[in-house]
XYZ file of C-alpha atoms in Angstrom:
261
model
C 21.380 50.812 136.779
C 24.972 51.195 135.943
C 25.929 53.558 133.178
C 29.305 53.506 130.922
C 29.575 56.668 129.926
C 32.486 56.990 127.013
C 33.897 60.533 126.227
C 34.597 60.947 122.660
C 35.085 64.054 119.879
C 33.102 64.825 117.046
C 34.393 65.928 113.921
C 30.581 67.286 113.642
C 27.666 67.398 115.263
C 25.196 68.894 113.144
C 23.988 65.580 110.627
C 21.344 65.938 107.821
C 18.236 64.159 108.691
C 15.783 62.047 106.622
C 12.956 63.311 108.821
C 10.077 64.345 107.806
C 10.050 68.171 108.379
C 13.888 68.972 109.493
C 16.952 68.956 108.080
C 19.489 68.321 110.258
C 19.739 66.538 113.779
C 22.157 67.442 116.580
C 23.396 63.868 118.801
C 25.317 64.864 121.320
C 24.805 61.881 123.427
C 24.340 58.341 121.245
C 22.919 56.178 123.507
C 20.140 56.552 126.012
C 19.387 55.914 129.767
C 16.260 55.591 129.541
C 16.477 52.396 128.108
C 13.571 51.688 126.178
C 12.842 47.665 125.037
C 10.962 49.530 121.626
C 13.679 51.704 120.446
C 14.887 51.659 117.129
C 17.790 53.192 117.834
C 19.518 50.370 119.477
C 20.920 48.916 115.982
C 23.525 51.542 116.758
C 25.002 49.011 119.240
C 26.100 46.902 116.369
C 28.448 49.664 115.279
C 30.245 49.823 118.771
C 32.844 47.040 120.555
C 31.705 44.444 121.982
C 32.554 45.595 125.468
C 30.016 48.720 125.709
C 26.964 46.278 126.734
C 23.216 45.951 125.867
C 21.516 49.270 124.362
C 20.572 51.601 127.850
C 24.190 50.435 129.462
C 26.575 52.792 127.925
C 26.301 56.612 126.424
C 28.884 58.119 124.374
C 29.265 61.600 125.390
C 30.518 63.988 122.536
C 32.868 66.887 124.919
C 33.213 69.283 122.232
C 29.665 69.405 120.866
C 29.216 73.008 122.627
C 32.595 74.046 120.580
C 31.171 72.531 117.200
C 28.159 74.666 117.502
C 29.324 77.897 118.422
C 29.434 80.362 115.448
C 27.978 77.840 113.032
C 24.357 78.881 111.292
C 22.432 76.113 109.193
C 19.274 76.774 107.432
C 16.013 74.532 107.901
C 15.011 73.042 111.080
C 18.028 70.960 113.187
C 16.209 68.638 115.807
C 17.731 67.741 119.011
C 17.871 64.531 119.356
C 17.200 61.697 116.667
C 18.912 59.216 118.090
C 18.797 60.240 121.958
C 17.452 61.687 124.226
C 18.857 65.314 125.022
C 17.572 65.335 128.548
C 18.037 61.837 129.629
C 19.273 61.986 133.547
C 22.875 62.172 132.838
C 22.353 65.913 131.523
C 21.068 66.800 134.791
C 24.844 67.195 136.368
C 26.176 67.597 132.417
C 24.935 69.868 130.986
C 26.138 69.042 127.995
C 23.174 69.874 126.082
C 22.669 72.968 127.962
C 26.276 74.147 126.646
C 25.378 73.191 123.263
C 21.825 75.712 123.929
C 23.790 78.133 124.669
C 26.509 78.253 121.660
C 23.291 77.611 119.713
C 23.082 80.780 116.673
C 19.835 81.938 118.357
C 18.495 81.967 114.547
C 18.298 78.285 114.034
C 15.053 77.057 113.632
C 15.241 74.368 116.512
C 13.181 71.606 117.143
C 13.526 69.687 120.753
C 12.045 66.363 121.554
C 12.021 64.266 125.576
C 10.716 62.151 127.159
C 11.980 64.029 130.550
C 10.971 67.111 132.140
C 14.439 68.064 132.764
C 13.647 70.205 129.898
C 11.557 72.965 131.875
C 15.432 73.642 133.416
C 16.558 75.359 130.043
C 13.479 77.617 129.406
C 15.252 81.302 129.848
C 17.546 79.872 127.179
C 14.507 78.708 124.959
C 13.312 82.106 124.985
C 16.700 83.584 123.283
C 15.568 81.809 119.915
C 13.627 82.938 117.341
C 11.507 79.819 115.866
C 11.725 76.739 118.281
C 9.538 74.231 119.198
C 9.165 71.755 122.179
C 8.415 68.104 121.869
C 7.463 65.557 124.427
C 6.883 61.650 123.810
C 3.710 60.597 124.955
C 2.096 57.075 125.321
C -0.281 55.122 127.943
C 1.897 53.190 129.788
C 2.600 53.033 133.449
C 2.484 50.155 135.911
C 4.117 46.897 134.594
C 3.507 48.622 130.796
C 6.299 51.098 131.829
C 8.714 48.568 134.096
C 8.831 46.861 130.870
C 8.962 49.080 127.987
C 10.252 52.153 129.686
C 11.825 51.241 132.751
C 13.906 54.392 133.454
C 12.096 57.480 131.709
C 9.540 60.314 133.331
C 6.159 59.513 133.905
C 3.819 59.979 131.411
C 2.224 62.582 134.042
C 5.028 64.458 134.568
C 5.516 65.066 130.724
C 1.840 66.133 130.388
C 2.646 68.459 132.928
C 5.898 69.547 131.085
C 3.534 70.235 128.001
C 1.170 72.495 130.129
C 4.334 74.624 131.082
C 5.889 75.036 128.248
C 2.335 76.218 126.779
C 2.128 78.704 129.038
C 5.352 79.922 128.453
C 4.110 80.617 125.394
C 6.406 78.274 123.696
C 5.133 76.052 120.201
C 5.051 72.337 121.312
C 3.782 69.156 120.125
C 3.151 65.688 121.080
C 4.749 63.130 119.560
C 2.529 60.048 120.427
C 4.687 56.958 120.343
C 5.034 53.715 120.067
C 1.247 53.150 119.615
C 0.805 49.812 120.171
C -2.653 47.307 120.345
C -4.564 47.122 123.617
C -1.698 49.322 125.480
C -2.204 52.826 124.191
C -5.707 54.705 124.422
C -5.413 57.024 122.257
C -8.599 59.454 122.790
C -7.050 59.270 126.385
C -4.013 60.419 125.554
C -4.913 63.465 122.701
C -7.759 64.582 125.885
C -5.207 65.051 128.115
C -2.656 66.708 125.654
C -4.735 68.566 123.237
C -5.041 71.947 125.405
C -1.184 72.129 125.568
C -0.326 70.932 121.996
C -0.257 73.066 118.523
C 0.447 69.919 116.775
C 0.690 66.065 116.879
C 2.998 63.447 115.473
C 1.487 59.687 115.494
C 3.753 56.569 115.416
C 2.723 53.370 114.918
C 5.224 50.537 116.550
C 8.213 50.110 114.461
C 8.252 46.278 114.851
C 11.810 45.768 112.716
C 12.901 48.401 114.757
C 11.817 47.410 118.111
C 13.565 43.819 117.435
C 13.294 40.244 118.825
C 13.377 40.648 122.207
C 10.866 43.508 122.388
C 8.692 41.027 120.371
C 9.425 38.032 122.500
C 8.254 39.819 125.925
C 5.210 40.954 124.278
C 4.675 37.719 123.371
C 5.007 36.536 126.841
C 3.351 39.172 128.587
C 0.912 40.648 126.149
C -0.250 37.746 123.590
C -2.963 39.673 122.446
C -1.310 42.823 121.324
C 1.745 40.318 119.776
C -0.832 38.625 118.135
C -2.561 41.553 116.007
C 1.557 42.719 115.047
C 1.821 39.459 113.815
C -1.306 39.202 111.471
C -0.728 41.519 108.924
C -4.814 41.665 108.084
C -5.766 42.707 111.783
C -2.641 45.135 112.350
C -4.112 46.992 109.136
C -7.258 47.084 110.968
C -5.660 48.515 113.952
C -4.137 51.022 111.932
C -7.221 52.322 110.428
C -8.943 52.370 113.639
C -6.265 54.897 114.976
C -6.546 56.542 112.196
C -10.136 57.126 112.425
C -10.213 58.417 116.181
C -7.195 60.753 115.246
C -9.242 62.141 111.776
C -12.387 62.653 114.958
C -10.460 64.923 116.548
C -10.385 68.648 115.982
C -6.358 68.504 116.030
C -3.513 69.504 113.274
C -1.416 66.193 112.642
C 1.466 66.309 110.914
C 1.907 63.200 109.915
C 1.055 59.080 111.103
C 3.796 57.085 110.635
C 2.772 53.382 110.329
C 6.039 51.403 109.767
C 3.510 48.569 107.353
């Protein structure tokens, strides 16, 4: 798929964040390739013209986010990216967030979360910080579950994989398992196949206000079932506690379950 890619300058780049845990959050791309139907992040498009396209068309590239960086220290955790994804395929040639790595004061507490393994590339520069910690999205789908919902990100696989190096690397990581959604996520799949390469997990329920109309409207059509427990308030409850009690079965440290009810 075509991408726009717009060049812009930041007055900034380090924001304060609402997130649980950190307390800042570094964008240096807004917008993402990858495209995902779910993400919540897409309300952003209402703030651009017209003529950048749907959400996954376009990526605003912020050129002087390695300058903004360099020689600035802020205290509590900054997390890269809240509203993107720092390793999307357009870093590949880039490097944009590389730069930014690099100009990084090596005493930030950093926090990185992907969906792409691209992120194995910038390990020797990983290893120049003091606290940091590695992040990868995880969820069940593949087959026609990832054509639709994640058409252009990395394999569920592949970021398992990216996990197991990074572990033995001897890096902190965690899984952030996301968007859990009914009948298309096993979950005791999923924290099996992780928990040997994880220190912690992160649990996210589907943000349906988020996620929008037409995420809803192809689930609708192509799951009816899982559309059908998101739209009864009484059996998406259930849902929720159900997760909840396979995740409390586990012997795992969760940080948190975010349930969007």
């Amino acid at each position: 798929m075509k991408i726009k890619l717009i060049k812009v300058k930041a007055k900034s780049i380090f924001t304060r964040s609402k997130l649980p845990g950190v307390k800042w959050a570094i964008n240096q791309y807004v917008g993402c390739q990858h495209a995902c139907l779910y993400c919540y992040a897409k309300f952003i498009s209402k703030w651009r013209p017209p003529n950048y396209g749907k959400w996954g068309t376009w990526i605003e590239i912020k050129i002087n986010a390695p300058e903004l960086v360099k020689g600035k220290y802020v205290d509590g955790w900054v997390y890269m990216s809240s509203i993107t994804d720092p390793y999307q395929p357009i870093e590949k040639d880039l490097k944009l967030t590389k730069r930014i790595l690099e100009n990084l004061d090596k005493k930030i507490k950093l926090s990185i979360q992907t969906k792409s393994d691209l992120v194995l590339r910038d390990i020797d520069i990983f290893k120049k910080f003091k606290n940091i910690e590695i992040g990868l999205t995880i969820n069940s789908f593949d087959g026609e579950t990832k054509r639709i919902f994640e058409p252009f990100s990395t394999s569920n696989e592949r970021r398992i994989n990216t996990l197991k190096n990074l572990k033995e690397e001897g890096f902190k990581t965690y899984a952030f398992v996301s968007p859990i959604i009914p009948g298309l996520i096993n979950l005791k799949d999923v924290i099996e196949k992780t928990k040997k390469f994880v220190d912690y997990y992160f649990f996210e329920m589907i943000n349906v206000r988020g996620a929008g109309k037409e995420f809803m409207d192809i689930l609708k059509e192509k799951f009816p079932k899982s559309y059908n427990i998101l739209k009864d308030r009484k059996k998406f409850l259930k849902f929720i506690q159900e997760c909840k009690n396979i995740i409390s079965s586990e012997n795992i440290e969760v940080r948190g379950i975010a349930t969007h009810n």
